[in-house]
PDB file of C-alpha atoms in Angstrom:
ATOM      1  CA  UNK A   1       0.000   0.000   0.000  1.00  0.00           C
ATOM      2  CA  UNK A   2       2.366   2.456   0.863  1.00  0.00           C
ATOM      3  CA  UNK A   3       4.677   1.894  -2.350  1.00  0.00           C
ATOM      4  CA  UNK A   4       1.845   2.285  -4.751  1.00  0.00           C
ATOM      5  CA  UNK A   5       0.911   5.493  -2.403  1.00  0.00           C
ATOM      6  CA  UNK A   6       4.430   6.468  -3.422  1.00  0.00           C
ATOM      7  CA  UNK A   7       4.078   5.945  -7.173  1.00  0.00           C
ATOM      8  CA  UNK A   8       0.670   8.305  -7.231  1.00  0.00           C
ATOM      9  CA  UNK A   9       2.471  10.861  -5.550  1.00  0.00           C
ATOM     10  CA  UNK A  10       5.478  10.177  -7.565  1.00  0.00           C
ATOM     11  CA  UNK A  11       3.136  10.203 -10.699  1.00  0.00           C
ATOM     12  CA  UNK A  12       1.106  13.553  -9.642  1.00  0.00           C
ATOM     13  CA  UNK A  13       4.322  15.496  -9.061  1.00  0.00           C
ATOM     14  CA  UNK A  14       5.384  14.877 -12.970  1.00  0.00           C
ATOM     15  CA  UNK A  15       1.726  15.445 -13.901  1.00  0.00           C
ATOM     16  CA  UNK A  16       2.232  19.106 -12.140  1.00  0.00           C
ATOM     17  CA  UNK A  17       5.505  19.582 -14.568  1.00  0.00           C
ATOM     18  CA  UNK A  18       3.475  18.327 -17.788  1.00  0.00           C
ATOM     19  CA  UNK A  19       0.823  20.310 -16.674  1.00  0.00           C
ATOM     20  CA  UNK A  20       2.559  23.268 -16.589  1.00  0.00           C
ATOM     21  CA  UNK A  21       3.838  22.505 -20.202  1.00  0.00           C
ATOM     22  CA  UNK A  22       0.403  22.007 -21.248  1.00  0.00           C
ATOM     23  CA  UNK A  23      -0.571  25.214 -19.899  1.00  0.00           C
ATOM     24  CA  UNK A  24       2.596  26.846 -21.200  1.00  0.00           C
ATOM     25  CA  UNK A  25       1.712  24.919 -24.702  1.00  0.00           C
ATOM     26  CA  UNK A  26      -1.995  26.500 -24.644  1.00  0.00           C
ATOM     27  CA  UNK A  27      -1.060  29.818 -24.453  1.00  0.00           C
ATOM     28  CA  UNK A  28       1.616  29.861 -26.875  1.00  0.00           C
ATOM     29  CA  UNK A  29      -0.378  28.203 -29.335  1.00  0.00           C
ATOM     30  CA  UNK A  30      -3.046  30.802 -29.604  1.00  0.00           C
ATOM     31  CA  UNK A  31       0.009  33.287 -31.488  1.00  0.00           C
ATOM     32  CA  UNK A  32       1.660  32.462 -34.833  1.00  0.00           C
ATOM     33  CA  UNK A  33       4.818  31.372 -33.437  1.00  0.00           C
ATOM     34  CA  UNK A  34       5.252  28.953 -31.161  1.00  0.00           C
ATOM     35  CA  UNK A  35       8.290  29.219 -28.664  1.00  0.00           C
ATOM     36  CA  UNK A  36      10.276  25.631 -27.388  1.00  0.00           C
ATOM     37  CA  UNK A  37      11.565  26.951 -23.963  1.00  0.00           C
ATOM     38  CA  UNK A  38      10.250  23.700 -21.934  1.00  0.00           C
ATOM     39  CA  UNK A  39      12.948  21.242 -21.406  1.00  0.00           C
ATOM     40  CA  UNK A  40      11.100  18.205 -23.022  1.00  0.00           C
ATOM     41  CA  UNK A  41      12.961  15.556 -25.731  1.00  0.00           C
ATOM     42  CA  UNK A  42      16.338  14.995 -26.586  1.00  0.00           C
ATOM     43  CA  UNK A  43      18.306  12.015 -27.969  1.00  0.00           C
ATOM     44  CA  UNK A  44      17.468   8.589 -27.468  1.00  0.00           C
ATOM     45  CA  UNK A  45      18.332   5.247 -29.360  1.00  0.00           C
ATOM     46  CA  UNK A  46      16.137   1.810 -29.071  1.00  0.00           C
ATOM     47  CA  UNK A  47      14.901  -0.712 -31.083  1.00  0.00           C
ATOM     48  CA  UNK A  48      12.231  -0.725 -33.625  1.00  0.00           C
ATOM     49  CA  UNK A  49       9.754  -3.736 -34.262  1.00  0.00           C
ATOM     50  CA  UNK A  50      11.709  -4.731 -36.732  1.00  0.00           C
ATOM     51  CA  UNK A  51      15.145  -5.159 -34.917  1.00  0.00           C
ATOM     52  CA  UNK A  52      16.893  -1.969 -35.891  1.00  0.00           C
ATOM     53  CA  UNK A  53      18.494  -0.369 -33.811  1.00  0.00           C
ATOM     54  CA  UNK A  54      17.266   3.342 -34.429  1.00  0.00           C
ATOM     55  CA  UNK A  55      17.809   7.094 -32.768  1.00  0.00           C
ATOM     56  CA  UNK A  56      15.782  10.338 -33.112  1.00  0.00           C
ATOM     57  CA  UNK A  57      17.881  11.675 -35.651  1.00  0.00           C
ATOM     58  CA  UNK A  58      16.800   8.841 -37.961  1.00  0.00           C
ATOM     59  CA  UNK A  59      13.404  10.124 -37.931  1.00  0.00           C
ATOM     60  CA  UNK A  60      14.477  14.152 -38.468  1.00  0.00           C
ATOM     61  CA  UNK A  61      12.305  15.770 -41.079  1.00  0.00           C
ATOM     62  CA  UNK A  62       9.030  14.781 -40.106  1.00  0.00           C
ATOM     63  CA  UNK A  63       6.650  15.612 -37.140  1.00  0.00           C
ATOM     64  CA  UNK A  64       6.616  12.772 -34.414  1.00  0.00           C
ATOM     65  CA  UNK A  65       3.538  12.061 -32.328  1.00  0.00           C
ATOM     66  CA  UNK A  66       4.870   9.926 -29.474  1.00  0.00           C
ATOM     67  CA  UNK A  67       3.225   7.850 -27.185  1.00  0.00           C
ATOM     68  CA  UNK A  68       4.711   6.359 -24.158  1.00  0.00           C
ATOM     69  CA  UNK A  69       2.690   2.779 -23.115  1.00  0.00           C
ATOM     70  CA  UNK A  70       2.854  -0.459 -23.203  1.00  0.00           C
ATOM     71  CA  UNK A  71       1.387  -3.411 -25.243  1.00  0.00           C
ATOM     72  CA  UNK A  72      -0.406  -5.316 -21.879  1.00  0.00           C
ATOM     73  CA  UNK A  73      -2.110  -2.037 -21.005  1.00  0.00           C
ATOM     74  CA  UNK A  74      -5.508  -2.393 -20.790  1.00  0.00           C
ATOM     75  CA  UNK A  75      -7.210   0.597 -21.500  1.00  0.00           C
ATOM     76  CA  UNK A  76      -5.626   3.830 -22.089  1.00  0.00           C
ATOM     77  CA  UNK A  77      -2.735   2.727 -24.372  1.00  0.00           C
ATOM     78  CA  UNK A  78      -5.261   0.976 -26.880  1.00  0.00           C
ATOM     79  CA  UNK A  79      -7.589   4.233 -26.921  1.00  0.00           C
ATOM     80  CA  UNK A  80      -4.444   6.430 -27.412  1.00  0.00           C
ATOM     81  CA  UNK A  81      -3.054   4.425 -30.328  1.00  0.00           C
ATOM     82  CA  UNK A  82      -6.304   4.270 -31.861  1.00  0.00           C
ATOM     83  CA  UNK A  83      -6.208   8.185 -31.553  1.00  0.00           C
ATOM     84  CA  UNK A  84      -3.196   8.069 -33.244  1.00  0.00           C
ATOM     85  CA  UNK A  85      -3.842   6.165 -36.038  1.00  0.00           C
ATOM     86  CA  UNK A  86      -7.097   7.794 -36.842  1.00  0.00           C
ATOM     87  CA  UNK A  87      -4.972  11.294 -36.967  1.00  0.00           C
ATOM     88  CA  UNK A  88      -2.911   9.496 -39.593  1.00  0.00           C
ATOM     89  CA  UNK A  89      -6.120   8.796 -41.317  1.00  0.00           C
ATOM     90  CA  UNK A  90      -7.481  12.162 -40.944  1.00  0.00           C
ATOM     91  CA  UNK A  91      -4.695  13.998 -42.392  1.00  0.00           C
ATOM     92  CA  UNK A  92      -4.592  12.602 -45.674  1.00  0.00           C
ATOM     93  CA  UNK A  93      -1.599  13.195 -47.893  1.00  0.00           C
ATOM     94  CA  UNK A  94      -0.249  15.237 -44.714  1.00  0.00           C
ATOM     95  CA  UNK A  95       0.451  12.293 -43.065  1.00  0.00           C
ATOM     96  CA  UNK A  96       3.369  11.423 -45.345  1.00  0.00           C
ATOM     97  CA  UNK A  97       5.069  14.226 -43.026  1.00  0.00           C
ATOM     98  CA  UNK A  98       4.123  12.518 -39.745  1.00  0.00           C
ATOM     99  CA  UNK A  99       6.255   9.609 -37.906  1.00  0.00           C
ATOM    100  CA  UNK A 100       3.628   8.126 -35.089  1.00  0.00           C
ATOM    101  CA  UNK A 101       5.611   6.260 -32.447  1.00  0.00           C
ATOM    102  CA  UNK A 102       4.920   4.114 -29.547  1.00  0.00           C
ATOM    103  CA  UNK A 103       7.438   3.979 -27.246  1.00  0.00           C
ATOM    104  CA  UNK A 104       7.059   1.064 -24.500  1.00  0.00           C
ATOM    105  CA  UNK A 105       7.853   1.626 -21.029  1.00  0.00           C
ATOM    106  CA  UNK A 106       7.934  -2.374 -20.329  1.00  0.00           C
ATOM    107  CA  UNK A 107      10.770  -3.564 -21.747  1.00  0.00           C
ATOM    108  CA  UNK A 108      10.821  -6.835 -19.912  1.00  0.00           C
ATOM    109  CA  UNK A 109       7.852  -8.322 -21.884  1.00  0.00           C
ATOM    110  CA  UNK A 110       7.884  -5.735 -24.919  1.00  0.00           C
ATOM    111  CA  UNK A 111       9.651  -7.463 -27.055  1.00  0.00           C
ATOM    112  CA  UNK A 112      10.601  -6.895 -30.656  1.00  0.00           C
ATOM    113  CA  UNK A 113       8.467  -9.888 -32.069  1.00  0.00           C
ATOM    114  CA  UNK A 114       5.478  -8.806 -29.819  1.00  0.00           C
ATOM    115  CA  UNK A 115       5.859  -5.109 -30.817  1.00  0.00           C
ATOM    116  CA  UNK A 116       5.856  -5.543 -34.004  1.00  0.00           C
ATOM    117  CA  UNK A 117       2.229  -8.177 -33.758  1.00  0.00           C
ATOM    118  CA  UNK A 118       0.992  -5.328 -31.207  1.00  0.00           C
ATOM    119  CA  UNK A 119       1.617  -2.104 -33.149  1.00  0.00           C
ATOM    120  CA  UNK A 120       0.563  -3.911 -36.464  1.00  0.00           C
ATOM    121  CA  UNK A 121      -3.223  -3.553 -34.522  1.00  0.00           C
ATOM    122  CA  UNK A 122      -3.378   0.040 -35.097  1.00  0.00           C
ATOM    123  CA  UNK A 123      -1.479   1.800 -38.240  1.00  0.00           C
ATOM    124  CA  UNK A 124       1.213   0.452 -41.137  1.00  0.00           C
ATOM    125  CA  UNK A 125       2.851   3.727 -40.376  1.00  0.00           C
ATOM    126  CA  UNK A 126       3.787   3.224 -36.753  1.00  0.00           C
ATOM    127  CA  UNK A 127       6.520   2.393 -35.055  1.00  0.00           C
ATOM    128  CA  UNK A 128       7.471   0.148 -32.382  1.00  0.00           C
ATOM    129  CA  UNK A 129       9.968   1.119 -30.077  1.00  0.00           C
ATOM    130  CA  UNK A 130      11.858  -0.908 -26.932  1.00  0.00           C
ATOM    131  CA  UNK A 131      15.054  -1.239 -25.684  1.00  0.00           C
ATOM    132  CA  UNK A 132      17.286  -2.290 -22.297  1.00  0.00           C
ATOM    133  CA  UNK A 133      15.589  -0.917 -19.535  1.00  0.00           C
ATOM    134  CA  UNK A 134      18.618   1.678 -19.466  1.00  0.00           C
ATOM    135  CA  UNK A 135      17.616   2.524 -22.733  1.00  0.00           C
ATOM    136  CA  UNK A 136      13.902   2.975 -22.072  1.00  0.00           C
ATOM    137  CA  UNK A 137      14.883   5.057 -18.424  1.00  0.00           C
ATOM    138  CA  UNK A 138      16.883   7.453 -20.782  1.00  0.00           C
ATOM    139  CA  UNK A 139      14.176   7.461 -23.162  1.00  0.00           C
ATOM    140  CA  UNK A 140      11.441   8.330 -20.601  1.00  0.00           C
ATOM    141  CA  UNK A 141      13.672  10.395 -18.596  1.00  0.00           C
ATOM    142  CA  UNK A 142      14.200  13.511 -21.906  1.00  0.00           C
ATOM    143  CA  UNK A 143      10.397  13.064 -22.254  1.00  0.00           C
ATOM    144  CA  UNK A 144       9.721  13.631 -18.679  1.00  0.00           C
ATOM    145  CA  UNK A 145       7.364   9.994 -18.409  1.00  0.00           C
ATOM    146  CA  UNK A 146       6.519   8.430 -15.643  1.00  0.00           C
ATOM    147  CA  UNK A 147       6.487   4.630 -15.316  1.00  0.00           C
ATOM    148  CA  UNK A 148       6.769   2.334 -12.477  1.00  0.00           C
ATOM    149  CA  UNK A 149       5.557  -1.660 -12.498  1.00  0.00           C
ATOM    150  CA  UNK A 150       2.560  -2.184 -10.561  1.00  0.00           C
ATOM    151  CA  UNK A 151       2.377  -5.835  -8.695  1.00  0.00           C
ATOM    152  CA  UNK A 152      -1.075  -7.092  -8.775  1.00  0.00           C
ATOM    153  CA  UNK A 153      -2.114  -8.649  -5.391  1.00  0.00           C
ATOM    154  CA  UNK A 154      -2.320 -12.798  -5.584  1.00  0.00           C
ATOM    155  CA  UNK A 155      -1.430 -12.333  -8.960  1.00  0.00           C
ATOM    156  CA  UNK A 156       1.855 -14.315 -10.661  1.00  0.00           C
ATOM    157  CA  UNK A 157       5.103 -12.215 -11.124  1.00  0.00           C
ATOM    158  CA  UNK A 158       4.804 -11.854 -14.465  1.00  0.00           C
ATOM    159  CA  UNK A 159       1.397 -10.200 -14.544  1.00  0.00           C
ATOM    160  CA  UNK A 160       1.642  -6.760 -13.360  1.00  0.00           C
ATOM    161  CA  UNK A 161       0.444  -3.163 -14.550  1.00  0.00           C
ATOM    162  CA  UNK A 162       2.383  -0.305 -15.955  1.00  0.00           C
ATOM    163  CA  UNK A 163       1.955   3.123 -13.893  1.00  0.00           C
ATOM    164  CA  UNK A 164       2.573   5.686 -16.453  1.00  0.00           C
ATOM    165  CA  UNK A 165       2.071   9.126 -17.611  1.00  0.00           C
ATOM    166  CA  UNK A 166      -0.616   9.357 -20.872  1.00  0.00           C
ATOM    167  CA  UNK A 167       0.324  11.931 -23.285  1.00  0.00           C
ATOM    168  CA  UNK A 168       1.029  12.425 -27.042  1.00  0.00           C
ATOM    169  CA  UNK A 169       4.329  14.550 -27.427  1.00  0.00           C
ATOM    170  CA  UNK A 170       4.440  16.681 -30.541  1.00  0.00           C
ATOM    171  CA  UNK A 171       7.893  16.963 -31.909  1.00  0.00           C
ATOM    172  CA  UNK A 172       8.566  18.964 -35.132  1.00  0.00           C
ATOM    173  CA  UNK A 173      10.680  18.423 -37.930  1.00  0.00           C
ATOM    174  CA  UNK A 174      14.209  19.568 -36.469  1.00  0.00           C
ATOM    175  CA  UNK A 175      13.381  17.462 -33.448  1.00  0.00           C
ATOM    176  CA  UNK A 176      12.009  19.981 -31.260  1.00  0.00           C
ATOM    177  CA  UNK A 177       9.348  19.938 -28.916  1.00  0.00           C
ATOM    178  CA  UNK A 178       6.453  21.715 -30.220  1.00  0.00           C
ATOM    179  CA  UNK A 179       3.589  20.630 -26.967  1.00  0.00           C
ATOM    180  CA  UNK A 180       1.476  18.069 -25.976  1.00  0.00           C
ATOM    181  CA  UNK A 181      -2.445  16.468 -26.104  1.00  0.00           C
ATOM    182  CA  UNK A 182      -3.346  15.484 -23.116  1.00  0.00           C
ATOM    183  CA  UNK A 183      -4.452  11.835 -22.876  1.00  0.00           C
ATOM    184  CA  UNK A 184      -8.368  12.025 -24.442  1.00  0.00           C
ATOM    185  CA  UNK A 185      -7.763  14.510 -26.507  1.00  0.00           C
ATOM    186  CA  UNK A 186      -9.638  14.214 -29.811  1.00  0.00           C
ATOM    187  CA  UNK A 187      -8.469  12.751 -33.257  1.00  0.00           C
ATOM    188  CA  UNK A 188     -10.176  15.572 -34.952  1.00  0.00           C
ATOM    189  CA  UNK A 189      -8.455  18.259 -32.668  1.00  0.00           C
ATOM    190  CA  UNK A 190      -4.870  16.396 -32.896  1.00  0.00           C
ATOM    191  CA  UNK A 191      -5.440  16.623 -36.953  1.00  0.00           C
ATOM    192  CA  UNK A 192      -6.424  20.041 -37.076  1.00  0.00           C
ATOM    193  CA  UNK A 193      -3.574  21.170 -35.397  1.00  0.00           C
ATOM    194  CA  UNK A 194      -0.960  19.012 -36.892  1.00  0.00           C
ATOM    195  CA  UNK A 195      -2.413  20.253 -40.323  1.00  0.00           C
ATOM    196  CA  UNK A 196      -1.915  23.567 -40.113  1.00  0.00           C
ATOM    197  CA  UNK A 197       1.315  23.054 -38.458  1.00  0.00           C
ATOM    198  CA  UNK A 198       2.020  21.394 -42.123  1.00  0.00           C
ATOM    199  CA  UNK A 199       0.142  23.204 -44.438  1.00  0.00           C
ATOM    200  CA  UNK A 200       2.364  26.384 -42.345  1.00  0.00           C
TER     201      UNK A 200
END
């Protein structure tokens, strides 16, 4: 009791620092130019669902949508990805200019040959990405994620939860952070921004 007590208080204090970027995010977005002050992103490399071994500057010239999750959630991961691919559908011949990515945040049981069956579920266009758990902390870490494994009670070892912070980060072209939709957010909102954002 007391450790999952720890991880909602360890999960509320990030959700105060996305918050703020959120807020930060809003505000900007309602000029012409938006400003990339918050500390949010940076280099990673990982493994795609097809073995490669892959950084961020592989994927430079296109807008990212990332996801943090992983492929046993039950709920919000699913409804997030389906966001995602939607928003690819949505945008058309935009889309060409838009890298979706699901990063997992359970690298113990994400593996390549189950990413690649799991992501398959929701868009050709998106990628799979896991790694050593150092990789995935260092990952996480630039993004500001939470994630902590969550022990179910009388269940097996192997069949726990992932604690994690649920938002789609919005990374432009030269691989800087442009904001973030807050878990729920709309398809239709998610397009209509990332479309102008294209169309400048």
């Amino acid at each position: 009791m007391k450790a999952r007590l720890i991880r909602i208080a360890a999960a509320s204090a990030v959700g105060l620092v996305i918050a703020a970027g959120i807020a930060w995010w809003q505000v900007q977005n309602a000029s012409s130019t938006v400003q990339s002050s918050v500390p949010i992103g940076g280099p990673f490399t990982l493994t795609d669902q097809d073995g490669r071994t892959v950084t961020d500057a592989d994927y430079r010239g296109k807008y990212l949508l990332i996801y943090f999750g992983y492929t046993y959630c039950p709920d919000v991961c699913p409804t997030e990805l389906g966001t995602m691919a939607r928003v690819m559908d949505l945008l058309g011949v935009q889309a060409d200019k838009v890298q979706p990515m699901f990063i997992s945040v359970d690298p113990e049981r994400d593996t390549v040959a189950h990413l690649k069956d799991y992501v398959g579920l929701f868009h050709p266009n998106l990628v799979g990405l896991t790694g050593t758990p150092e990789q995935v902390k260092a990952a996480a870490k630039a993004y500001r994620v939470y994630y902590a494994k969550a022990p179910q009670e009388g269940g097996k070892p192997e069949d726990y939860l992932m604690d994690h912070s649920s938002f789609l980060y919005l990374m432009g072209p030269d691989g800087r952070f442009l904001g973030v939709y807050p878990a729920g957010t709309t398809a239709d909102r998610v397009a209509q921004d990332l479309g102008s954002r294209i169309a400048g």
